[in-house]
Amino acid sequence: MDKIIDILDSIAYEKGLKNEDVETALKESLIKTAEKMVDATLRYDAEIDRKNKKLELFQKIEVVENGDERLLEDGVDEYDNIISKENYISIDEAKEIDDSLEIGDFVNYDLEFENMGRNAATILHNNFEYRVQRFLEESLLSKYKNKIGKTISGTVTRVDRQENTFVEIGEVKGMLPRKSRIKGESFRVGDTVKAVVRAVNIDKTNGLIVEISRTSPKFLESLLALEVPELKDGIISIEASARIPGSRAKIALLSTDSNVDPIGSIVGVKGVRIGAVSKQLSGENIDCVEYSTIPEMFISRALSPAIISSVVIEKYAEGNEKGKAIVTIPSDQKSKAIGKAGLNIRLASMLTKYEIELKEIGGASVQSGEQNNSQEQEKVTDTASLEALFK
């Protein structure tokens, strides 16, 4: 026991835990061992004396008034656990031990752990190991929760039958679900995967699992931040982003410096910066638009490359989270506004958080939540489920 402090410090260093957490784990384990080996109805406590390098385990007896009913019979706590009357001592008896004791104080009786036998050592070891593991999981949980929205890399260790990809990320396991993988991608054991941390969970079977994603707009933003110093430095910010993974994405940019062109900075010389990010996203096309706090202007820019005649914002409909924008366009701009397979208007709606209705000058209207197979009046599907998947 004279080396207990050194042992605890060594465990804390190896596991990357705080010294206080390891000490707490040992004290809780000692109390549990005493309950198992001595008497579960008694109260115990433990103290670690760093100065003298000693570990103390003792029974706690509370000083109560003379005639207190707890002195007469056993009781129960709030969890229906039996509390022995041996946990209490009258004030008169306590004064005989130490006349400075008052009601509410405790009399401590030292217990010798060495006298509890071999089974005590086994029970202590198992309890201590379990508690250290819990502290380790909590530490890792906190660490990786702080990484949510950030890009990490890992090595593929397994791909299961459901095509979920398991990745080794430092000291934890990462999982890339099939739904969070870009369409057409496949990984093999040994491949290096880069993705954004989407969530952190504790699984009863596999322990701590870090869920990662390659389809989240946050992954696009994170990759751009790695390529564009102005984003990292805060000169440029991404105000909104929307993706249809593997096909096309739109990002809304804002510059805090009037001398810095946000779109030019993201694209880079000859498209080098945005090209490098697109390559990591299986060739996904990335449109950059300048953000505006004026909704009409923002919607107009979001529908580029189409040229818009006018935008009218309607009030939010009751029970509808999205506002509605009536966008008037020349007839020759309709196909550009809608885009191939309706991608452009879908992304514009996701980016601006407005339901967009296209109104052709002198013609019929097309809404962002409609679909029609006619080439003359191409309409697009509702984006609500798609948005929910890639938030």
Short mmCIF file of C-alpha atoms in Angstrom, two decimals:
data_model
loop_
_atom_site.label_atom_id
_atom_site.label_comp_id
_atom_site.label_asym_id
_atom_site.label_seq_id
_atom_site.Cartn_x
_atom_site.Cartn_y
_atom_site.Cartn_z
CA MET A 1 0.00 0.00 0.00
CA ASP A 2 2.95 2.37 0.43
CA LYS A 3 3.30 2.53 -3.38
CA ILE A 4 -0.40 3.11 -4.06
CA ILE A 5 -0.02 6.77 -5.13
CA ASP A 6 2.71 5.91 -7.65
CA ILE A 7 0.57 3.10 -9.07
CA LEU A 8 -2.48 5.35 -9.43
CA ASP A 9 -0.44 8.10 -11.12
CA SER A 10 1.01 5.53 -13.51
CA ILE A 11 -2.47 4.24 -14.46
CA ALA A 12 -3.75 7.78 -14.99
CA TYR A 13 -0.80 8.57 -17.28
CA GLU A 14 -1.14 5.38 -19.34
CA LYS A 15 -4.91 5.76 -19.79
CA GLY A 16 -4.85 9.52 -20.34
CA LEU A 17 -7.14 10.14 -17.36
CA LYS A 18 -7.10 12.70 -14.57
CA ASN A 19 -5.44 11.58 -11.33
CA GLU A 20 -8.63 12.50 -9.43
CA ASP A 21 -10.72 10.18 -11.62
CA VAL A 22 -8.44 7.20 -10.99
CA GLU A 23 -8.46 7.95 -7.24
CA THR A 24 -12.27 8.12 -7.28
CA ALA A 25 -12.41 4.78 -9.11
CA LEU A 26 -10.23 3.14 -6.45
CA LYS A 27 -12.19 4.60 -3.53
CA GLU A 28 -15.52 3.50 -5.00
CA SER A 29 -14.07 0.03 -5.64
CA LEU A 30 -12.84 -0.27 -2.06
CA ILE A 31 -16.29 0.65 -0.71
CA LYS A 32 -17.97 -1.92 -2.98
CA THR A 33 -15.48 -4.59 -1.86
CA ALA A 34 -16.14 -3.82 1.82
CA GLU A 35 -19.90 -4.09 1.23
CA LYS A 36 -19.36 -7.48 -0.39
CA MET A 37 -16.88 -8.92 2.10
CA VAL A 38 -17.97 -7.34 5.41
CA ASP A 39 -21.60 -6.20 5.52
CA ALA A 40 -23.63 -4.49 2.81
CA THR A 41 -25.92 -2.81 5.36
CA LEU A 42 -23.05 -0.78 6.87
CA ARG A 43 -21.66 2.52 5.52
CA TYR A 44 -18.07 2.87 4.40
CA ASP A 45 -15.74 5.49 3.04
CA ALA A 46 -12.18 5.61 1.76
CA GLU A 47 -9.51 8.28 1.70
CA ILE A 48 -6.20 8.58 -0.14
CA ASP A 49 -3.52 10.49 1.75
CA ARG A 50 -1.09 11.70 -0.92
CA LYS A 51 1.22 13.37 1.59
CA ASN A 52 1.84 10.20 3.60
CA LYS A 53 1.14 7.88 0.64
CA LYS A 54 -1.54 5.97 2.52
CA LEU A 55 -4.86 4.42 1.62
CA GLU A 56 -7.51 4.31 4.34
CA LEU A 57 -10.75 2.32 4.38
CA PHE A 58 -13.15 2.83 7.26
CA GLN A 59 -16.68 2.32 8.51
CA LYS A 60 -18.69 5.52 9.06
CA ILE A 61 -21.00 5.79 12.08
CA GLU A 62 -23.21 8.87 12.34
CA VAL A 63 -23.73 10.64 15.68
CA VAL A 64 -27.45 11.08 16.42
CA GLU A 65 -29.59 12.27 19.36
CA ASN A 66 -30.19 10.00 22.33
CA GLY A 67 -33.31 7.93 21.73
CA ASP A 68 -33.26 8.45 17.94
CA GLU A 69 -35.43 5.73 16.37
CA ARG A 70 -32.60 4.80 14.01
CA LEU A 71 -30.71 3.44 17.01
CA LEU A 72 -33.51 0.99 17.76
CA GLU A 73 -34.12 -0.83 14.47
CA ASP A 74 -32.83 -1.19 10.92
CA GLY A 75 -34.23 1.15 8.25
CA VAL A 76 -34.20 1.57 4.46
CA ASP A 77 -32.84 4.29 2.20
CA GLU A 78 -34.54 5.93 -0.82
CA TYR A 79 -33.52 2.94 -2.98
CA ASP A 80 -35.06 0.43 -0.50
CA ASN A 81 -31.63 -0.77 0.61
CA ILE A 82 -31.45 -1.92 4.23
CA ILE A 83 -29.54 0.47 6.50
CA SER A 84 -28.34 -1.18 9.71
CA LYS A 85 -28.86 0.48 13.10
CA GLU A 86 -25.12 -0.15 13.54
CA ASN A 87 -24.56 2.90 11.33
CA TYR A 88 -25.62 5.19 14.17
CA ILE A 89 -24.32 6.04 17.63
CA SER A 90 -25.97 8.16 20.33
CA ILE A 91 -24.42 11.48 21.30
CA ASP A 92 -23.69 10.24 24.82
CA GLU A 93 -21.76 7.21 23.56
CA ALA A 94 -19.94 9.37 21.02
CA LYS A 95 -18.84 11.81 23.75
CA GLU A 96 -17.17 8.92 25.56
CA ILE A 97 -15.05 8.32 22.47
CA ASP A 98 -14.35 11.98 21.67
CA ASP A 99 -15.96 14.80 23.65
CA SER A 100 -15.61 17.19 20.67
CA LEU A 101 -18.14 15.22 18.59
CA GLU A 102 -21.54 16.77 17.85
CA ILE A 103 -24.78 15.49 16.34
CA GLY A 104 -24.27 14.98 12.60
CA ASP A 105 -20.56 14.18 12.95
CA PHE A 106 -19.13 10.75 12.14
CA VAL A 107 -17.09 8.25 14.10
CA ASN A 108 -14.71 6.37 11.80
CA TYR A 109 -13.49 2.84 12.47
CA ASP A 110 -10.50 1.74 10.39
CA LEU A 111 -10.80 -1.48 8.38
CA GLU A 112 -7.80 -3.54 7.30
CA PHE A 113 -8.18 -4.56 3.67
CA GLU A 114 -5.45 -7.18 4.07
CA ASN A 115 -7.68 -9.07 6.52
CA MET A 116 -10.51 -9.53 4.03
CA GLY A 117 -8.88 -12.48 2.21
CA ARG A 118 -8.00 -13.39 -1.38
CA ASN A 119 -11.51 -12.96 -2.74
CA ALA A 120 -11.40 -9.32 -1.65
CA ALA A 121 -8.42 -8.68 -3.91
CA THR A 122 -10.23 -10.22 -6.90
CA ILE A 123 -13.40 -8.23 -6.23
CA LEU A 124 -11.38 -5.01 -5.81
CA HIS A 125 -9.49 -5.61 -9.06
CA ASN A 126 -12.67 -6.26 -11.08
CA ASN A 127 -14.49 -3.25 -9.61
CA PHE A 128 -11.51 -0.96 -10.16
CA GLU A 129 -11.01 -2.11 -13.75
CA TYR A 130 -14.71 -1.57 -14.50
CA ARG A 131 -14.72 1.96 -13.05
CA VAL A 132 -11.52 2.98 -14.81
CA GLN A 133 -13.08 1.78 -18.08
CA ARG A 134 -16.19 3.90 -17.42
CA PHE A 135 -14.05 7.00 -16.76
CA LEU A 136 -12.09 6.23 -19.94
CA GLU A 137 -15.30 5.99 -21.99
CA GLU A 138 -16.59 9.27 -20.54
CA SER A 139 -13.28 10.96 -21.34
CA LEU A 140 -13.33 9.68 -24.94
CA LEU A 141 -17.02 10.55 -25.27
CA SER A 142 -16.29 14.15 -24.29
CA LYS A 143 -13.23 14.29 -26.55
CA TYR A 144 -15.04 13.09 -29.68
CA LYS A 145 -18.20 15.08 -29.01
CA ASN A 146 -15.98 18.14 -29.36
CA LYS A 147 -14.97 16.81 -32.79
CA ILE A 148 -18.54 16.69 -34.15
CA GLY A 149 -18.56 18.56 -37.45
CA LYS A 150 -14.81 18.12 -37.94
CA THR A 151 -13.03 15.89 -40.43
CA ILE A 152 -11.05 12.87 -39.27
CA SER A 153 -9.25 10.02 -41.06
CA GLY A 154 -9.14 6.33 -40.24
CA THR A 155 -8.26 2.91 -41.60
CA VAL A 156 -10.99 0.47 -42.68
CA THR A 157 -10.98 -2.65 -40.49
CA ARG A 158 -14.23 -4.33 -41.54
CA VAL A 159 -17.23 -4.04 -43.89
CA ASP A 160 -20.34 -5.90 -42.69
CA ARG A 161 -23.18 -7.49 -44.66
CA GLN A 162 -25.23 -4.30 -44.52
CA GLU A 163 -22.25 -2.50 -46.12
CA ASN A 164 -21.55 -0.47 -43.00
CA THR A 165 -17.85 0.40 -42.99
CA PHE A 166 -15.96 0.17 -39.68
CA VAL A 167 -12.93 2.39 -39.30
CA GLU A 168 -10.15 2.53 -36.71
CA ILE A 169 -9.81 6.12 -35.48
CA GLY A 170 -7.07 6.34 -32.90
CA GLU A 171 -8.31 4.73 -29.69
CA VAL A 172 -11.96 4.32 -30.80
CA LYS A 173 -14.02 2.66 -33.52
CA GLY A 174 -15.68 4.67 -36.24
CA MET A 175 -18.66 3.54 -38.30
CA LEU A 176 -19.58 4.83 -41.73
CA PRO A 177 -23.17 3.67 -42.40
CA ARG A 178 -24.13 2.84 -45.94
CA LYS A 179 -26.59 5.78 -46.00
CA SER A 180 -23.72 8.15 -45.11
CA ARG A 181 -21.55 6.99 -48.01
CA ILE A 182 -21.49 8.76 -51.38
CA LYS A 183 -23.34 6.74 -54.03
CA GLY A 184 -20.98 4.49 -55.95
CA GLU A 185 -18.27 4.47 -53.30
CA SER A 186 -16.93 1.22 -51.87
CA PHE A 187 -14.15 0.54 -49.38
CA ARG A 188 -11.92 -2.40 -48.59
CA VAL A 189 -10.04 -3.40 -45.47
CA GLY A 190 -6.88 -1.30 -45.27
CA ASP A 191 -8.28 1.70 -47.17
CA THR A 192 -7.95 5.14 -45.61
CA VAL A 193 -11.28 6.95 -45.20
CA LYS A 194 -11.77 10.64 -44.57
CA ALA A 195 -15.14 11.73 -43.19
CA VAL A 196 -16.80 14.16 -40.80
CA VAL A 197 -17.84 13.19 -37.28
CA ARG A 198 -21.64 13.13 -37.24
CA ALA A 199 -22.45 11.65 -33.81
CA VAL A 200 -20.88 9.82 -30.86
CA ASN A 201 -22.69 6.95 -29.12
CA ILE A 202 -21.98 4.21 -26.58
CA ASP A 203 -23.03 0.77 -27.80
CA LYS A 204 -23.53 -2.05 -25.30
CA THR A 205 -21.78 -4.54 -27.57
CA ASN A 206 -19.08 -2.47 -29.27
CA GLY A 207 -18.52 0.24 -26.66
CA LEU A 208 -17.88 3.79 -27.87
CA ILE A 209 -18.79 4.24 -31.53
CA VAL A 210 -18.06 7.39 -33.54
CA GLU A 211 -20.54 7.71 -36.40
CA ILE A 212 -18.97 9.38 -39.42
CA SER A 213 -20.44 10.69 -42.66
CA ARG A 214 -19.29 11.56 -46.16
CA THR A 215 -22.70 12.87 -47.27
CA SER A 216 -23.21 15.64 -44.70
CA PRO A 217 -22.86 19.27 -45.88
CA LYS A 218 -20.55 19.65 -42.86
CA PHE A 219 -18.09 17.30 -44.57
CA LEU A 220 -17.97 19.60 -47.59
CA GLU A 221 -17.47 22.63 -45.32
CA SER A 222 -14.73 20.87 -43.38
CA LEU A 223 -12.84 19.87 -46.54
CA LEU A 224 -13.04 23.42 -47.86
CA ALA A 225 -11.64 24.74 -44.56
CA LEU A 226 -8.61 22.48 -45.02
CA GLU A 227 -7.99 23.84 -48.53
CA VAL A 228 -8.85 27.53 -48.03
CA PRO A 229 -6.82 29.46 -45.42
CA GLU A 230 -9.28 32.38 -45.54
CA LEU A 231 -11.99 30.08 -44.17
CA LYS A 232 -9.79 28.86 -41.33
CA ASP A 233 -8.78 32.44 -40.49
CA GLY A 234 -12.39 33.63 -40.46
CA ILE A 235 -12.00 36.12 -43.31
CA ILE A 236 -14.59 34.12 -45.25
CA SER A 237 -17.47 32.18 -43.72
CA ILE A 238 -19.84 29.57 -45.12
CA GLU A 239 -23.30 30.83 -44.15
CA ALA A 240 -25.23 27.89 -45.61
CA SER A 241 -24.60 24.74 -47.60
CA ALA A 242 -26.64 22.06 -49.35
CA ARG A 243 -25.64 18.83 -51.05
CA ILE A 244 -26.97 16.05 -53.16
CA PRO A 245 -23.94 13.82 -52.46
CA GLY A 246 -21.87 12.78 -55.44
CA SER A 247 -23.86 15.00 -57.82
CA ARG A 248 -23.93 18.65 -56.90
CA ALA A 249 -23.64 21.08 -54.00
CA LYS A 250 -24.19 24.77 -53.32
CA ILE A 251 -22.48 26.91 -50.70
CA ALA A 252 -23.33 30.47 -49.65
CA LEU A 253 -20.26 32.57 -48.82
CA LEU A 254 -19.72 35.82 -46.94
CA SER A 255 -16.52 37.87 -46.69
CA THR A 256 -15.74 40.03 -43.66
CA ASP A 257 -13.12 41.91 -45.69
CA SER A 258 -14.32 44.03 -48.61
CA ASN A 259 -10.97 43.46 -50.34
CA VAL A 260 -11.40 39.68 -50.36
CA ASP A 261 -13.56 38.03 -53.02
CA PRO A 262 -15.23 35.06 -51.26
CA ILE A 263 -16.02 33.10 -54.42
CA GLY A 264 -12.58 33.65 -55.96
CA SER A 265 -10.87 32.59 -52.73
CA ILE A 266 -12.84 29.35 -52.55
CA VAL A 267 -12.36 28.50 -56.22
CA GLY A 268 -8.66 29.32 -56.22
CA VAL A 269 -6.33 29.96 -59.16
CA LYS A 270 -7.62 27.98 -62.15
CA GLY A 271 -10.04 26.19 -59.79
CA VAL A 272 -7.28 24.37 -57.91
CA ARG A 273 -8.81 24.69 -54.44
CA ILE A 274 -12.37 23.73 -55.26
CA GLY A 275 -11.12 21.08 -57.68
CA ALA A 276 -9.16 19.35 -54.91
CA VAL A 277 -12.30 19.20 -52.74
CA SER A 278 -14.48 18.00 -55.63
CA LYS A 279 -12.01 15.17 -56.28
CA GLN A 280 -12.42 13.95 -52.68
CA LEU A 281 -16.21 13.94 -53.17
CA SER A 282 -16.24 11.65 -56.23
CA GLY A 283 -16.34 14.57 -58.66
CA GLU A 284 -19.25 16.41 -57.01
CA ASN A 285 -19.86 19.80 -58.67
CA ILE A 286 -19.73 22.68 -56.19
CA ASP A 287 -21.52 25.97 -56.93
CA CYS A 288 -20.46 29.05 -54.96
CA VAL A 289 -22.88 31.92 -54.39
CA GLU A 290 -22.48 35.09 -52.39
CA TYR A 291 -24.68 35.20 -49.31
CA SER A 292 -27.08 38.07 -48.69
CA THR A 293 -29.23 38.91 -45.68
CA ILE A 294 -31.87 40.10 -48.14
CA PRO A 295 -33.93 36.94 -48.91
CA GLU A 296 -34.94 38.02 -52.41
CA MET A 297 -31.35 38.62 -53.43
CA PHE A 298 -30.12 35.40 -51.77
CA ILE A 299 -32.76 33.31 -53.58
CA SER A 300 -31.93 34.98 -56.88
CA ARG A 301 -28.22 34.13 -56.44
CA ALA A 302 -29.00 30.60 -55.27
CA LEU A 303 -30.81 29.86 -58.55
CA SER A 304 -27.79 30.77 -60.67
CA PRO A 305 -26.86 30.25 -63.47
CA ALA A 306 -30.45 31.24 -64.25
CA ILE A 307 -31.17 34.97 -64.65
CA ILE A 308 -34.12 35.95 -62.46
CA SER A 309 -36.62 38.71 -63.26
CA SER A 310 -38.11 39.11 -59.78
CA VAL A 311 -38.59 37.41 -56.40
CA VAL A 312 -41.59 37.89 -54.11
CA ILE A 313 -41.54 36.43 -50.59
CA GLU A 314 -44.83 35.13 -49.20
CA LYS A 315 -45.54 34.87 -45.47
CA TYR A 316 -44.89 31.55 -43.72
CA ALA A 317 -47.87 29.25 -44.06
CA GLU A 318 -49.26 27.94 -40.78
CA GLY A 319 -47.56 24.64 -39.88
CA ASN A 320 -44.94 25.09 -42.61
CA GLU A 321 -41.37 25.72 -41.44
CA LYS A 322 -40.34 26.99 -44.86
CA GLY A 323 -41.33 30.33 -46.28
CA LYS A 324 -42.40 30.53 -49.89
CA ALA A 325 -40.76 32.50 -52.68
CA ILE A 326 -42.46 33.26 -56.01
CA VAL A 327 -39.68 33.60 -58.58
CA THR A 328 -40.50 35.11 -61.98
CA ILE A 329 -38.18 34.11 -64.84
CA PRO A 330 -38.04 34.50 -68.62
CA SER A 331 -39.10 31.37 -70.49
CA ASP A 332 -35.58 30.75 -71.81
CA GLN A 333 -34.22 30.62 -68.22
CA LYS A 334 -36.62 27.98 -66.89
CA SER A 335 -34.47 24.96 -67.73
CA LYS A 336 -31.42 26.60 -66.14
CA ALA A 337 -33.34 27.42 -62.96
CA ILE A 338 -34.67 23.89 -62.64
CA GLY A 339 -31.43 22.22 -63.70
CA LYS A 340 -30.79 18.65 -64.79
CA ALA A 341 -33.22 16.31 -62.99
CA GLY A 342 -34.34 19.32 -60.92
CA LEU A 343 -31.03 19.53 -59.01
CA ASN A 344 -30.62 23.30 -59.23
CA ILE A 345 -34.01 24.26 -57.80
CA ARG A 346 -33.79 21.53 -55.13
CA LEU A 347 -30.43 22.75 -53.91
CA ALA A 348 -31.53 26.38 -54.03
CA SER A 349 -34.53 25.50 -51.86
CA MET A 350 -32.36 23.56 -49.41
CA LEU A 351 -29.76 26.35 -49.30
CA THR A 352 -32.17 29.25 -48.74
CA LYS A 353 -34.74 27.33 -46.61
CA TYR A 354 -37.52 28.64 -48.87
CA GLU A 355 -40.04 26.72 -50.93
CA ILE A 356 -39.45 28.08 -54.42
CA GLU A 357 -42.15 28.45 -57.06
CA LEU A 358 -40.98 29.38 -60.53
CA LYS A 359 -43.34 31.57 -62.49
CA GLU A 360 -42.63 31.86 -66.18
CA ILE A 361 -43.35 35.26 -67.68
CA GLY A 362 -46.65 34.75 -69.46
CA GLY A 363 -46.66 31.02 -68.66
CA ALA A 364 -47.33 28.33 -66.03
CA SER A 365 -45.59 28.02 -62.68
CA VAL A 366 -43.23 25.34 -61.40
CA GLN A 367 -42.81 24.65 -57.66
CA SER A 368 -39.80 23.16 -55.90
CA GLY A 369 -42.08 20.55 -54.33
CA GLU A 370 -43.73 19.25 -57.52
CA GLN A 371 -42.83 16.73 -60.19
CA ASN A 372 -44.01 16.20 -63.75
CA ASN A 373 -42.58 13.94 -66.42
CA SER A 374 -43.48 16.37 -69.18
CA GLN A 375 -40.50 17.99 -70.87
CA GLU A 376 -42.57 21.12 -71.45
CA GLN A 377 -43.26 21.61 -67.71
CA GLU A 378 -40.42 19.95 -65.77
CA LYS A 379 -41.04 19.92 -62.03
CA VAL A 380 -39.04 18.56 -59.14
CA THR A 381 -39.66 16.39 -56.08
CA ASP A 382 -40.18 17.51 -52.49
CA THR A 383 -36.87 17.97 -50.69
CA ALA A 384 -38.01 17.51 -47.08
CA SER A 385 -36.86 13.87 -46.76
CA LEU A 386 -33.63 14.61 -48.58
CA GLU A 387 -32.87 17.55 -46.28
CA ALA A 388 -33.53 15.46 -43.18
CA LEU A 389 -31.10 12.80 -44.41
CA PHE A 390 -28.22 15.19 -45.05
CA LYS A 391 -28.58 17.67 -42.18
#
